[in-house]
Structure formats: structure tokens, C-alpha cells
mmCIF file of C-alpha atoms and ligand atoms in Angstrom:
data_model
loop_
_atom_site.group_PDB
_atom_site.id
_atom_site.type_symbol
_atom_site.label_atom_id
_atom_site.label_comp_id
_atom_site.label_asym_id
_atom_site.label_seq_id
_atom_site.Cartn_x
_atom_site.Cartn_y
_atom_site.Cartn_z
ATOM 1 C CA UNK J 1 93.217 -79.940 -29.839
ATOM 2 C CA UNK J 2 93.428 -76.343 -31.021
ATOM 3 C CA UNK J 3 91.820 -75.653 -34.397
ATOM 4 C CA UNK J 4 91.825 -72.338 -36.305
ATOM 5 C CA UNK J 5 89.117 -71.635 -38.886
ATOM 6 C CA UNK J 6 89.927 -68.870 -41.332
ATOM 7 C CA UNK J 7 86.803 -67.109 -42.676
ATOM 8 C CA UNK J 8 83.366 -66.967 -41.065
ATOM 9 C CA UNK J 9 81.381 -67.338 -44.311
ATOM 10 C CA UNK J 10 79.381 -70.391 -45.222
ATOM 11 C CA UNK J 11 82.063 -73.092 -44.993
ATOM 12 C CA UNK J 12 83.669 -71.636 -41.885
ATOM 13 C CA UNK J 13 80.327 -71.861 -40.099
ATOM 14 C CA UNK J 14 79.460 -75.345 -41.360
ATOM 15 C CA UNK J 15 82.859 -76.673 -40.323
ATOM 16 C CA UNK J 16 82.605 -75.101 -36.864
ATOM 17 C CA UNK J 17 79.192 -76.810 -36.456
ATOM 18 C CA UNK J 18 80.595 -80.166 -37.636
ATOM 19 C CA UNK J 19 83.158 -79.966 -34.804
ATOM 20 C CA UNK J 20 80.416 -79.669 -32.247
ATOM 21 C CA UNK J 21 80.905 -83.198 -30.909
ATOM 22 C CA UNK J 22 84.693 -83.174 -30.912
ATOM 23 C CA UNK J 23 86.538 -81.838 -27.871
ATOM 24 C CA UNK J 24 88.369 -79.122 -29.831
ATOM 25 C CA UNK J 25 89.119 -75.560 -28.936
ATOM 26 C CA UNK J 26 87.972 -73.566 -31.984
ATOM 27 C CA UNK J 27 89.188 -70.080 -32.925
ATOM 28 C CA UNK J 28 87.589 -68.340 -35.950
ATOM 29 C CA UNK J 29 89.153 -65.393 -37.761
ATOM 30 C CA UNK J 30 86.842 -63.221 -39.918
ATOM 31 C CA UNK J 31 88.089 -60.291 -41.988
ATOM 32 C CA UNK J 32 84.770 -58.418 -41.770
ATOM 33 C CA UNK J 33 82.088 -59.018 -39.110
ATOM 34 C CA UNK J 34 79.906 -62.120 -38.808
ATOM 35 C CA UNK J 35 76.752 -60.058 -39.425
ATOM 36 C CA UNK J 36 78.120 -58.296 -42.517
ATOM 37 C CA UNK J 37 75.316 -58.245 -45.160
ATOM 38 C CA UNK J 38 77.726 -58.174 -48.121
ATOM 39 C CA UNK J 39 79.182 -61.636 -47.444
ATOM 40 C CA UNK J 40 78.688 -64.144 -50.285
ATOM 41 C CA UNK J 41 76.699 -66.472 -48.034
ATOM 42 C CA UNK J 42 74.327 -63.660 -47.220
ATOM 43 C CA UNK J 43 73.928 -62.533 -50.871
ATOM 44 C CA UNK J 44 73.245 -66.067 -52.105
ATOM 45 C CA UNK J 45 69.744 -67.231 -53.008
ATOM 46 C CA UNK J 46 70.497 -70.473 -51.066
ATOM 47 C CA UNK J 47 68.704 -72.878 -53.397
ATOM 48 C CA UNK J 48 69.291 -76.587 -52.940
ATOM 49 C CA UNK J 49 68.736 -77.582 -56.546
ATOM 50 C CA UNK J 50 70.885 -80.485 -57.734
ATOM 51 C CA UNK J 51 68.792 -81.291 -60.826
ATOM 52 C CA UNK J 52 68.067 -77.718 -61.911
ATOM 53 C CA UNK J 53 71.748 -76.815 -61.515
ATOM 54 C CA UNK J 54 72.892 -79.738 -63.667
ATOM 55 C CA UNK J 55 74.016 -77.383 -66.419
ATOM 56 C CA UNK J 56 76.512 -75.865 -63.997
ATOM 57 C CA UNK J 57 77.491 -78.915 -61.891
ATOM 58 C CA UNK J 58 79.222 -82.183 -62.837
ATOM 59 C CA UNK J 59 76.731 -85.075 -62.386
ATOM 60 C CA UNK J 60 79.283 -87.008 -60.267
ATOM 61 C CA UNK J 61 78.549 -84.483 -57.498
ATOM 62 C CA UNK J 62 74.867 -85.496 -57.275
ATOM 63 C CA UNK J 63 75.330 -88.051 -54.462
ATOM 64 C CA UNK J 64 77.254 -85.446 -52.472
ATOM 65 C CA UNK J 65 74.418 -82.971 -53.002
ATOM 66 C CA UNK J 66 71.839 -85.500 -51.833
ATOM 67 C CA UNK J 67 73.869 -86.166 -48.686
ATOM 68 C CA UNK J 68 74.240 -82.448 -48.053
ATOM 69 C CA UNK J 69 70.503 -81.787 -48.343
ATOM 70 C CA UNK J 70 69.830 -84.522 -45.796
ATOM 71 C CA UNK J 71 72.485 -83.037 -43.496
ATOM 72 C CA UNK J 72 70.819 -79.591 -43.662
ATOM 73 C CA UNK J 73 67.817 -81.020 -41.952
ATOM 74 C CA UNK J 74 69.967 -82.230 -38.983
ATOM 75 C CA UNK J 75 72.003 -78.998 -38.859
ATOM 76 C CA UNK J 76 68.974 -76.782 -38.708
ATOM 77 C CA UNK J 77 67.372 -78.995 -36.056
ATOM 78 C CA UNK J 78 70.587 -78.793 -34.057
ATOM 79 C CA UNK J 79 70.355 -74.978 -34.285
ATOM 80 C CA UNK J 80 66.678 -74.926 -33.308
ATOM 81 C CA UNK J 81 65.539 -73.495 -36.697
ATOM 82 C CA UNK J 82 64.132 -76.527 -38.656
ATOM 83 C CA UNK J 83 61.621 -74.203 -40.345
ATOM 84 C CA UNK J 84 64.476 -72.520 -42.276
ATOM 85 C CA UNK J 85 64.561 -75.515 -44.674
ATOM 86 C CA UNK J 86 61.932 -75.712 -47.411
ATOM 87 C CA UNK J 87 61.663 -78.801 -49.640
ATOM 88 C CA UNK J 88 58.565 -78.478 -51.815
ATOM 89 C CA UNK J 89 60.592 -78.775 -55.028
ATOM 90 C CA UNK J 90 61.400 -76.131 -57.641
ATOM 91 C CA UNK J 91 59.415 -74.900 -60.595
ATOM 92 C CA UNK J 92 60.977 -74.480 -64.036
ATOM 93 C CA UNK J 93 58.766 -72.227 -66.139
ATOM 94 C CA UNK J 94 58.690 -70.562 -69.550
ATOM 95 C CA UNK J 95 56.499 -68.356 -71.689
ATOM 96 C CA UNK J 96 54.708 -70.281 -74.508
ATOM 97 C CA UNK J 97 57.056 -68.895 -77.211
ATOM 98 C CA UNK J 98 60.083 -70.365 -75.364
ATOM 99 C CA UNK J 99 58.702 -73.889 -74.964
ATOM 100 C CA UNK J 100 61.731 -75.357 -76.766
ATOM 101 C CA UNK J 101 63.866 -74.058 -73.867
ATOM 102 C CA UNK J 102 61.735 -76.104 -71.456
ATOM 103 C CA UNK J 103 62.008 -79.210 -73.635
ATOM 104 C CA UNK J 104 65.820 -78.853 -73.723
ATOM 105 C CA UNK J 105 66.026 -78.205 -70.015
ATOM 106 C CA UNK J 106 63.919 -81.263 -69.085
ATOM 107 C CA UNK J 107 66.071 -83.454 -71.324
ATOM 108 C CA UNK J 108 69.208 -82.300 -69.451
ATOM 109 C CA UNK J 109 67.824 -83.146 -66.004
ATOM 110 C CA UNK J 110 70.048 -86.053 -64.887
ATOM 111 C CA UNK J 111 67.407 -87.998 -62.926
ATOM 112 C CA UNK J 112 64.398 -87.867 -65.200
ATOM 113 C CA UNK J 113 61.991 -89.304 -62.583
ATOM 114 C CA UNK J 114 62.360 -86.062 -60.597
ATOM 115 C CA UNK J 115 60.742 -83.905 -63.267
ATOM 116 C CA UNK J 116 56.949 -83.682 -63.608
ATOM 117 C CA UNK J 117 55.420 -81.644 -66.486
ATOM 118 C CA UNK J 118 52.798 -79.041 -65.582
ATOM 119 C CA UNK J 119 50.355 -77.463 -68.029
ATOM 120 C CA UNK J 120 49.099 -73.911 -67.627
ATOM 121 C CA UNK J 121 46.259 -74.991 -65.309
ATOM 122 C CA UNK J 122 48.205 -77.342 -63.003
ATOM 123 C CA UNK J 123 51.061 -74.802 -62.741
ATOM 124 C CA UNK J 124 48.625 -72.030 -61.762
ATOM 125 C CA UNK J 125 46.953 -74.307 -59.191
ATOM 126 C CA UNK J 126 50.318 -75.096 -57.656
ATOM 127 C CA UNK J 127 51.510 -71.459 -57.467
ATOM 128 C CA UNK J 128 48.607 -69.034 -57.881
ATOM 129 C CA UNK J 129 51.080 -66.180 -57.451
ATOM 130 C CA UNK J 130 52.392 -66.759 -60.981
ATOM 131 C CA UNK J 131 50.987 -65.059 -64.070
ATOM 132 C CA UNK J 132 48.597 -67.099 -66.230
ATOM 133 C CA UNK J 133 49.768 -68.498 -69.553
ATOM 134 C CA UNK J 134 53.039 -69.990 -68.355
ATOM 135 C CA UNK J 135 54.071 -73.655 -68.646
ATOM 136 C CA UNK J 136 56.645 -75.633 -66.801
ATOM 137 C CA UNK J 137 57.634 -78.599 -64.711
ATOM 138 C CA UNK J 138 58.033 -79.385 -61.026
ATOM 139 C CA UNK J 139 61.422 -80.772 -59.976
ATOM 140 C CA UNK J 140 60.934 -82.791 -56.810
ATOM 141 C CA UNK J 141 63.518 -83.231 -54.024
ATOM 142 C CA UNK J 142 64.788 -79.676 -54.393
ATOM 143 C CA UNK J 143 64.335 -76.810 -51.985
ATOM 144 C CA UNK J 144 65.848 -73.699 -50.496
ATOM 145 C CA UNK J 145 66.993 -72.240 -47.203
ATOM 146 C CA UNK J 146 66.229 -69.027 -45.352
ATOM 147 C CA UNK J 147 69.939 -68.156 -45.306
ATOM 148 C CA UNK J 148 69.428 -64.961 -43.266
ATOM 149 C CA UNK J 149 67.883 -67.047 -40.493
ATOM 150 C CA UNK J 150 70.739 -69.538 -40.713
ATOM 151 C CA UNK J 151 73.391 -66.811 -40.646
ATOM 152 C CA UNK J 152 71.815 -64.958 -37.724
ATOM 153 C CA UNK J 153 71.478 -68.155 -35.674
ATOM 154 C CA UNK J 154 74.996 -69.344 -36.453
ATOM 155 C CA UNK J 155 76.474 -65.921 -35.568
ATOM 156 C CA UNK J 156 74.918 -66.336 -32.123
ATOM 157 C CA UNK J 157 76.085 -69.989 -31.923
ATOM 158 C CA UNK J 158 79.640 -69.009 -32.825
ATOM 159 C CA UNK J 159 79.753 -66.341 -30.128
ATOM 160 C CA UNK J 160 78.618 -68.974 -27.585
ATOM 161 C CA UNK J 161 80.877 -71.870 -28.661
ATOM 162 C CA UNK J 162 83.896 -70.482 -30.505
ATOM 163 C CA UNK J 163 86.612 -67.946 -29.808
ATOM 164 C CA UNK J 164 85.766 -65.358 -32.512
ATOM 165 C CA UNK J 165 88.059 -62.646 -33.876
ATOM 166 C CA UNK J 166 86.197 -60.224 -36.151
ATOM 167 C CA UNK J 167 87.831 -57.599 -38.395
ATOM 168 C CA UNK J 168 90.834 -59.910 -38.237
ATOM 169 C CA UNK J 169 92.417 -60.362 -41.650
ATOM 170 C CA UNK J 170 94.556 -63.479 -41.977
ATOM 171 C CA UNK J 171 97.601 -62.640 -44.082
ATOM 172 C CA UNK J 172 99.648 -65.845 -43.848
ATOM 173 C CA UNK J 173 99.655 -69.390 -42.532
ATOM 174 C CA UNK J 174 103.053 -70.917 -41.864
ATOM 175 C CA UNK J 175 104.167 -73.924 -39.801
ATOM 176 C CA UNK J 176 100.831 -74.282 -37.982
ATOM 177 C CA UNK J 177 100.841 -70.592 -37.246
ATOM 178 C CA UNK J 178 98.172 -68.111 -38.259
ATOM 179 C CA UNK J 179 99.383 -64.560 -38.831
ATOM 180 C CA UNK J 180 96.639 -61.996 -38.836
ATOM 181 C CA UNK J 181 96.072 -58.260 -38.802
ATOM 182 C CA UNK J 182 93.644 -56.705 -36.380
ATOM 183 C CA UNK J 183 91.619 -53.652 -37.261
ATOM 184 C CA UNK J 184 94.285 -51.346 -35.851
ATOM 185 C CA UNK J 185 96.767 -52.834 -38.354
ATOM 186 C CA UNK J 186 98.472 -54.591 -35.454
ATOM 187 C CA UNK J 187 100.122 -57.892 -36.507
ATOM 188 C CA UNK J 188 99.573 -61.007 -34.303
ATOM 189 C CA UNK J 189 100.241 -64.751 -34.546
ATOM 190 C CA UNK J 190 99.265 -67.897 -32.754
ATOM 191 C CA UNK J 191 99.923 -71.675 -33.153
ATOM 192 C CA UNK J 192 97.274 -74.389 -33.761
ATOM 193 C CA UNK J 193 97.175 -78.168 -34.276
ATOM 194 C CA UNK J 194 95.035 -77.716 -37.415
ATOM 195 C CA UNK J 195 94.272 -74.745 -39.585
ATOM 196 C CA UNK J 196 91.193 -74.872 -41.809
ATOM 197 C CA UNK J 197 91.221 -72.214 -44.513
ATOM 198 C CA UNK J 198 87.680 -71.231 -45.647
ATOM 199 C CA UNK J 199 88.406 -67.742 -46.946
ATOM 200 C CA UNK J 200 86.600 -68.207 -50.265
ATOM 201 C CA UNK J 201 87.900 -65.770 -52.861
ATOM 202 C CA UNK J 202 89.947 -64.154 -50.039
ATOM 203 C CA UNK J 203 92.328 -67.152 -50.276
ATOM 204 C CA UNK J 204 93.107 -66.490 -53.908
ATOM 205 C CA UNK J 205 96.791 -65.968 -53.199
ATOM 206 C CA UNK J 206 97.024 -69.678 -52.212
ATOM 207 C CA UNK J 207 95.762 -70.943 -55.579
ATOM 208 C CA UNK J 208 96.789 -70.298 -59.179
ATOM 209 C CA UNK J 209 93.457 -71.281 -60.644
ATOM 210 C CA UNK J 210 90.844 -69.843 -58.251
ATOM 211 C CA UNK J 211 88.698 -67.125 -59.805
ATOM 212 C CA UNK J 212 85.684 -65.082 -58.752
ATOM 213 C CA UNK J 213 82.552 -65.272 -60.878
ATOM 214 C CA UNK J 214 80.409 -62.177 -60.451
ATOM 215 C CA UNK J 215 76.741 -62.626 -59.530
ATOM 216 C CA UNK J 216 74.213 -59.823 -59.138
ATOM 217 C CA UNK J 217 70.903 -60.105 -57.312
ATOM 218 C CA UNK J 218 68.001 -57.836 -56.375
ATOM 219 C CA UNK J 219 66.074 -58.218 -53.092
ATOM 220 C CA UNK J 220 62.478 -57.079 -53.133
ATOM 221 C CA UNK J 221 59.482 -57.165 -50.810
ATOM 222 C CA UNK J 222 56.201 -57.861 -52.598
ATOM 223 C CA UNK J 223 53.342 -57.995 -50.071
ATOM 224 C CA UNK J 224 50.872 -59.093 -52.799
ATOM 225 C CA UNK J 225 52.841 -61.997 -54.160
ATOM 226 C CA UNK J 226 52.793 -65.485 -52.650
ATOM 227 C CA UNK J 227 55.235 -68.126 -53.881
ATOM 228 C CA UNK J 228 56.154 -71.238 -51.961
ATOM 229 C CA UNK J 229 58.871 -72.608 -54.260
ATOM 230 C CA UNK J 230 61.899 -71.239 -56.087
ATOM 231 C CA UNK J 231 60.944 -70.497 -59.696
ATOM 232 C CA UNK J 232 63.362 -70.533 -62.630
ATOM 233 C CA UNK J 233 62.284 -68.725 -65.775
ATOM 234 C CA UNK J 234 63.808 -70.145 -68.952
ATOM 235 C CA UNK J 235 64.376 -67.420 -71.493
ATOM 236 C CA UNK J 236 66.874 -67.250 -74.371
ATOM 237 C CA UNK J 237 68.264 -63.871 -73.158
ATOM 238 C CA UNK J 238 67.140 -63.285 -69.566
ATOM 239 C CA UNK J 239 67.101 -66.542 -67.594
ATOM 240 C CA UNK J 240 66.448 -65.863 -63.943
ATOM 241 C CA UNK J 241 65.326 -67.349 -60.667
ATOM 242 C CA UNK J 242 63.040 -65.981 -57.976
ATOM 243 C CA UNK J 243 63.503 -67.476 -54.516
ATOM 244 C CA UNK J 244 60.950 -66.798 -51.776
ATOM 245 C CA UNK J 245 62.224 -65.614 -48.405
ATOM 246 C CA UNK J 246 60.242 -64.964 -45.179
ATOM 247 C CA UNK J 247 57.732 -62.099 -44.961
ATOM 248 C CA UNK J 248 56.969 -61.749 -48.714
ATOM 249 C CA UNK J 249 60.617 -61.115 -49.559
ATOM 250 C CA UNK J 250 62.142 -62.498 -52.740
ATOM 251 C CA UNK J 251 65.631 -62.798 -54.140
ATOM 252 C CA UNK J 252 65.724 -62.219 -57.900
ATOM 253 C CA UNK J 253 68.884 -63.446 -59.538
ATOM 254 C CA UNK J 254 71.323 -63.964 -60.689
ATOM 255 C CA UNK J 255 73.671 -62.846 -63.371
ATOM 256 C CA UNK J 256 76.821 -64.868 -64.024
ATOM 257 C CA UNK J 257 79.606 -62.717 -65.418
ATOM 258 C CA UNK J 258 83.274 -63.648 -65.893
ATOM 259 C CA UNK J 259 84.814 -60.764 -63.996
ATOM 260 C CA UNK J 260 86.041 -60.156 -60.443
ATOM 261 C CA UNK J 261 84.691 -56.625 -60.454
ATOM 262 C CA UNK J 262 82.610 -55.878 -57.387
ATOM 263 C CA UNK J 263 81.360 -52.572 -58.771
ATOM 264 C CA UNK J 264 77.637 -51.952 -58.146
ATOM 265 C CA UNK J 265 75.039 -53.725 -60.289
ATOM 266 C CA UNK J 266 74.699 -52.419 -63.847
ATOM 267 C CA UNK J 267 71.585 -50.816 -65.416
ATOM 268 C CA UNK J 268 71.436 -53.682 -67.939
ATOM 269 C CA UNK J 269 71.263 -56.311 -65.187
ATOM 270 C CA UNK J 270 68.657 -54.363 -63.227
ATOM 271 C CA UNK J 271 66.467 -54.014 -66.319
ATOM 272 C CA UNK J 272 66.835 -57.647 -67.328
ATOM 273 C CA UNK J 273 66.205 -59.108 -63.874
ATOM 274 C CA UNK J 274 63.270 -56.858 -62.992
ATOM 275 C CA UNK J 275 61.572 -57.063 -66.435
ATOM 276 C CA UNK J 276 61.838 -60.838 -66.429
ATOM 277 C CA UNK J 277 60.458 -61.009 -62.864
ATOM 278 C CA UNK J 278 57.535 -58.749 -63.775
ATOM 279 C CA UNK J 279 56.692 -61.091 -66.673
ATOM 280 C CA UNK J 280 56.388 -63.949 -64.166
ATOM 281 C CA UNK J 281 54.042 -62.112 -61.811
ATOM 282 C CA UNK J 282 52.609 -58.618 -62.268
ATOM 283 C CA UNK J 283 52.319 -58.448 -58.484
ATOM 284 C CA UNK J 284 56.025 -57.573 -58.575
ATOM 285 C CA UNK J 285 55.143 -54.200 -60.137
ATOM 286 C CA UNK J 286 54.297 -52.783 -56.699
ATOM 287 C CA UNK J 287 57.211 -54.484 -54.910
ATOM 288 C CA UNK J 288 59.719 -52.432 -52.962
ATOM 289 C CA UNK J 289 63.342 -52.871 -53.940
ATOM 290 C CA UNK J 290 65.252 -53.417 -50.701
ATOM 291 C CA UNK J 291 68.751 -54.097 -51.974
ATOM 292 C CA UNK J 292 70.836 -54.713 -55.075
ATOM 293 C CA UNK J 293 73.923 -56.761 -54.331
ATOM 294 C CA UNK J 294 77.015 -58.133 -56.024
ATOM 295 C CA UNK J 295 78.997 -61.165 -54.925
ATOM 296 C CA UNK J 296 81.869 -63.271 -56.239
ATOM 297 C CA UNK J 297 81.458 -67.039 -56.422
ATOM 298 C CA UNK J 298 84.841 -68.684 -55.724
ATOM 299 C CA UNK J 299 85.413 -71.184 -58.578
ATOM 300 C CA UNK J 300 88.088 -73.460 -60.048
ATOM 301 C CA UNK J 301 88.173 -74.082 -63.809
ATOM 302 C CA UNK J 302 86.406 -77.453 -63.468
ATOM 303 C CA UNK J 303 83.658 -75.951 -61.213
ATOM 304 C CA UNK J 304 84.323 -78.601 -58.566
ATOM 305 C CA UNK J 305 84.976 -77.857 -54.922
ATOM 306 C CA UNK J 306 88.363 -78.870 -53.536
ATOM 307 C CA UNK J 307 89.527 -79.934 -50.112
ATOM 308 C CA UNK J 308 93.316 -80.088 -49.916
ATOM 309 C CA UNK J 309 95.452 -81.154 -47.007
ATOM 310 C CA UNK J 310 99.075 -80.174 -46.501
ATOM 311 C CA UNK J 311 100.991 -80.196 -43.219
ATOM 312 C CA UNK J 312 98.009 -79.794 -40.891
ATOM 313 C CA UNK J 313 96.480 -77.052 -43.105
ATOM 314 C CA UNK J 314 93.181 -78.016 -44.756
ATOM 315 C CA UNK J 315 92.004 -75.720 -47.523
ATOM 316 C CA UNK J 316 88.349 -75.746 -48.610
ATOM 317 C CA UNK J 317 87.402 -73.764 -51.665
ATOM 318 C CA UNK J 318 85.834 -73.542 -55.132
ATOM 319 C CA UNK J 319 82.230 -73.896 -53.964
ATOM 320 C CA UNK J 320 81.161 -71.757 -56.962
ATOM 321 C CA UNK J 321 77.310 -71.695 -57.283
ATOM 322 C CA UNK J 322 76.900 -74.625 -54.882
ATOM 323 C CA UNK J 323 78.071 -73.671 -51.389
ATOM 324 C CA UNK J 324 74.656 -74.300 -49.854
ATOM 325 C CA UNK J 325 73.963 -77.288 -52.089
ATOM 326 C CA UNK J 326 77.199 -79.112 -51.218
ATOM 327 C CA UNK J 327 78.570 -77.413 -48.078
ATOM 328 C CA UNK J 328 77.362 -79.753 -45.310
ATOM 329 C CA UNK J 329 78.817 -82.848 -47.091
ATOM 330 C CA UNK J 330 82.147 -81.068 -47.554
ATOM 331 C CA UNK J 331 82.215 -80.008 -43.897
ATOM 332 C CA UNK J 332 81.706 -83.653 -42.986
ATOM 333 C CA UNK J 333 84.655 -84.702 -45.144
ATOM 334 C CA UNK J 334 86.890 -82.120 -43.448
ATOM 335 C CA UNK J 335 85.858 -83.458 -40.049
ATOM 336 C CA UNK J 336 86.794 -86.994 -41.212
ATOM 337 C CA UNK J 337 90.228 -85.780 -42.349
ATOM 338 C CA UNK J 338 90.963 -84.585 -38.856
ATOM 339 C CA UNK J 339 89.645 -87.758 -37.254
ATOM 340 C CA UNK J 340 91.481 -90.061 -39.627
ATOM 341 C CA UNK J 341 93.711 -88.257 -42.147
ATOM 342 C CA UNK J 342 94.880 -91.174 -44.334
ATOM 343 C CA UNK J 343 91.560 -92.946 -44.735
ATOM 344 C CA UNK J 344 89.748 -89.756 -45.626
ATOM 345 C CA UNK J 345 92.292 -88.757 -48.221
ATOM 346 C CA UNK J 346 91.853 -92.102 -49.969
ATOM 347 C CA UNK J 347 88.085 -91.767 -49.769
ATOM 348 C CA UNK J 348 87.199 -89.420 -52.593
ATOM 349 C CA UNK J 349 87.099 -85.720 -53.230
ATOM 350 C CA UNK J 350 89.870 -84.798 -50.794
ATOM 351 C CA UNK J 351 92.939 -83.782 -52.769
ATOM 352 C CA UNK J 352 96.246 -84.369 -50.967
ATOM 353 C CA UNK J 353 98.873 -81.831 -51.922
ATOM 354 C CA UNK J 354 101.826 -83.194 -49.909
HETATM 355 C C1 FAD L 401 74.661 -64.172 -56.387
HETATM 356 C C2 FAD L 401 74.990 -65.495 -55.744
HETATM 357 C C3 FAD L 401 73.980 -66.460 -55.614
HETATM 358 C C4 FAD L 401 74.262 -67.712 -55.049
HETATM 359 N N1 FAD L 401 73.243 -68.622 -54.917
HETATM 360 C C5 FAD L 401 73.512 -69.842 -54.426
HETATM 361 C C6 FAD L 401 72.480 -70.807 -54.317
HETATM 362 O O1 FAD L 401 71.300 -70.537 -54.621
HETATM 363 N N2 FAD L 401 72.808 -72.064 -53.834
HETATM 364 C C7 FAD L 401 74.091 -72.394 -53.454
HETATM 365 O O2 FAD L 401 74.313 -73.548 -53.060
HETATM 366 N N3 FAD L 401 75.089 -71.498 -53.547
HETATM 367 C C8 FAD L 401 74.834 -70.220 -54.012
HETATM 368 N N4 FAD L 401 75.846 -69.304 -54.124
HETATM 369 C C9 FAD L 401 77.216 -69.720 -53.819
HETATM 370 C C10 FAD L 401 77.550 -69.658 -52.351
HETATM 371 O O3 FAD L 401 77.193 -68.427 -51.765
HETATM 372 C C11 FAD L 401 79.076 -69.828 -52.231
HETATM 373 O O4 FAD L 401 79.453 -71.064 -52.865
HETATM 374 C C12 FAD L 401 79.538 -69.873 -50.761
HETATM 375 O O5 FAD L 401 79.200 -68.703 -50.089
HETATM 376 C C13 FAD L 401 81.033 -70.118 -50.683
HETATM 377 O O6 FAD L 401 81.363 -70.328 -49.329
HETATM 378 P P1 FAD L 401 82.799 -70.082 -48.697
HETATM 379 O O7 FAD L 401 82.645 -70.261 -47.246
HETATM 380 O O8 FAD L 401 83.802 -70.837 -49.462
HETATM 381 O O9 FAD L 401 83.077 -68.535 -49.048
HETATM 382 P P2 FAD L 401 82.368 -67.249 -48.442
HETATM 383 O O10 FAD L 401 80.940 -67.557 -48.112
HETATM 384 O O11 FAD L 401 82.651 -66.142 -49.398
HETATM 385 O O12 FAD L 401 83.147 -66.989 -47.084
HETATM 386 C C14 FAD L 401 84.499 -66.576 -47.010
HETATM 387 C C15 FAD L 401 84.667 -65.762 -45.744
HETATM 388 O O13 FAD L 401 86.068 -65.538 -45.517
HETATM 389 C C16 FAD L 401 86.268 -64.186 -45.107
HETATM 390 N N5 FAD L 401 87.642 -63.814 -45.515
HETATM 391 C C17 FAD L 401 88.129 -63.542 -46.745
HETATM 392 N N6 FAD L 401 89.433 -63.259 -46.696
HETATM 393 C C18 FAD L 401 89.795 -63.369 -45.379
HETATM 394 C C19 FAD L 401 91.002 -63.162 -44.664
HETATM 395 N N7 FAD L 401 92.150 -62.833 -45.298
HETATM 396 N N8 FAD L 401 91.029 -63.358 -43.320
HETATM 397 C C20 FAD L 401 89.878 -63.702 -42.651
HETATM 398 N N9 FAD L 401 88.690 -63.865 -43.277
HETATM 399 C C21 FAD L 401 88.655 -63.710 -44.607
HETATM 400 C C22 FAD L 401 85.200 -63.398 -45.898
HETATM 401 O O14 FAD L 401 84.932 -62.147 -45.325
HETATM 402 C C23 FAD L 401 84.018 -64.377 -45.798
HETATM 403 O O15 FAD L 401 83.235 -64.159 -44.664
HETATM 404 C C24 FAD L 401 75.578 -68.028 -54.654
HETATM 405 C C25 FAD L 401 76.594 -67.064 -54.760
HETATM 406 C C26 FAD L 401 76.285 -65.798 -55.291
HETATM 407 C C27 FAD L 401 77.379 -64.762 -55.398
#
């Protein structure tokens, strides 16, 4: 069986890995290069935070998120990088004057037994890298990934197991054929049994309702700050998260702005993100800013991911803020569609367009 995967971002990689056990000949087309640092999957903070994200995610997706988090453990073991998964929970924190924000947030957590209040002392004992005087709660079961490690390892895996075309922009899919442009502008086409479209916002032409939601992040290296868990600061004007990465690196993010502009980060966002981070730990004052990045989260109006199947073309999109949180479960559902199309379509979140 010949399968084409369009897009080597997060879903393209997870789907290629899900096909590992099937005797399929995989070909992957990526518009940029697999190691491109500006890809959405590389910009993302890669938190796995179903409870903390409840404001942005329909609660019906919680079981899918739980399944995906379990799958991450298997996927990373399969790749030989189990240490890239961290599951010590997340911290939700606030300054004393914003305590009402914390009360509201805790009330909105769907599974209340996952949230554990922390006073100033217990919070400080848990994460001594944080400033004193903060309050918060621990949300258990959550975690984060070292996405750079995952992306580097999967790039290597793809070169070893998949026929990869980089700088190959897919312009059309028609009657099981993929039409693409190579870097020279040369047009080519080839036929496949299945085409799996994972082009994220690059597949916008296929959907009326897909939009990009701008997110800005700042990457810093702070040799004097130690944090084990992702931290979310609740603030009426500058909510933010700080996600630890290997070697004292941190991702500070993220804005959420309704525009598809990919212009560089604004002064306002830089000031808000860095000031808020500094209020969480003054160790960030001496941090080195390594990158400021902008990405577009591919989203439908209901903020749910969609898998649609039409004439041997499977389209996967709308992962919004939750590509890492939901991706492995969605990749599994795509795999089931190919193994048994009708049963899978009846089974849930697969939308059949035919
Ligand atoms: C600032 C920010 C923070 C985030 N934080 C988190 C988080 O903490 N947790 C979480 O779960 N999610 C997070 N996300 C969301 C997550 O990154 C996305 O949901 C996910 O990357 C979407 O995966 P995808 O494969 O659909 O698209 P992408 O990862 O964007 O991949 C699409 C790929 O297709 C390629 N492509 C596009 N057009 C073409 C074409 N014509 N031909 C060939 N290839 C093409 C692109 O170059 C790209 O490599 C965040 C996103 C942003 C922007």
C-alpha cells in the first residue's frame, strides 16, 4: 500500500509513526525542511494540560487527551527518548492581589480531584525557583514534552523509514494523485492508495472555516532559574505560561491574537510576557533571550480537531492549541480509518464528507 503524507509538522510525524507496524510504503512531502525552526510544532510550548486548558477546550475531548498522554509514553519509548516526557503536573499561580482569578480558575477545572491548593510555603517548597509571596495550586496528571528532542529524533526516524521530499510544496490532490512543486518550481505528480493531508494552516484552501490564530512566544536561557513544572500565571491583563526545557531553557508564552499576520512579535507582547515572567522569578532578569517567535495555530470555529475522509483522502486539521495534547489519539484514529474505514467513521470524531 502506498501512502502519501502531506506536511511534516506534528501530525505528519505522529501519523508516520503510527504506521510503523503496517506494511505501507510512506512518502512525506514537506514545504520547508524537517529541521525548520519556524514550524508550529517547533514553536509550541508542548504542554500536555487537559485541565488547565479547559477554558480553551471542550470537555468532551478530555478522554481523548488522556489517551493521547498515555500514547506519548509509548511513542517516546519507541523512539528511544522516554526522558522527553515530563509528568510532574502543572502549577497555576497568582500574585496575592489576583487571588479571585485563582478561585475562578480552580472552579472551572473539570475534574476537581486533580487540583490541589498550595499556600505560599508549600508552593515555594515545591518550586524554589519561584518568587516568594505567590499562591497557587498543583494540577496533577499534566505534563510537558521536550518538543525539540522529539522533532530532532523524528526527523532522523523519517529519513530512515520514509521517502521524504523536502522543499516540496503540495499544490493539489486529485483522484489519488498528489501534485507538488519542487524547489526549482518544477511540477510533479504521483499516485497513492491513500493521501493523508496534515498541512495545518497550509491546507486552508481546502476548508472554508479554517483560520490561523496568532501566538507569540519568547525563548530564554536562565542559568540561575530551576523549574521542574510548567507554570501558569493568572493575571487580569497578562496571563502567561513558562515551560521548562532542557539546559535551563524556558518558553514564555503565549499571546492569542485573532489575526493570521506572521509579522515579528510586537513591543507590547514582549513587554507583557517578559514583565510577567520577571514577576514570577527575578532570576529571569539575567536570562538571555534566545528567540522571539510567531506561529499560527490552525483552528476551526468550534476549536475541535477534525478528521475527514473523502475518496481515499484523509484530512486532519484544526488542532488549535492542542496538537501535542491530542495528536497521538488523532493519529491512532487515522490509522484505524485505513485499517477499517466504515467502522472508524462510525466510531466518533471522524467526520465523513462523502
Ligand atoms: C505559540 C504556540 C504555542 C503552542 N503550544 C502548544 C502546547 O503547549 N500544547 C499543545 O498541545 N499544542 C500547542 N500548540 C499547538 C500545536 O503546535 C499545533 O496544534 C500543531 O503544531 C498543529 O499540528 P499540524 O501538524 O496540524 O500543523 P503543523 O505543525 O503546522 O504542521 C504543518 C506542516 O505542513 C507543512 N505544509 C504547509 N503547507 C504545505 C504544502 N502546501 N505542502 C507541503 N507541506 C506543507 C508545514 O510547513 C508544516 O511543517 C501551540 C501552538 C503555538 C503557535
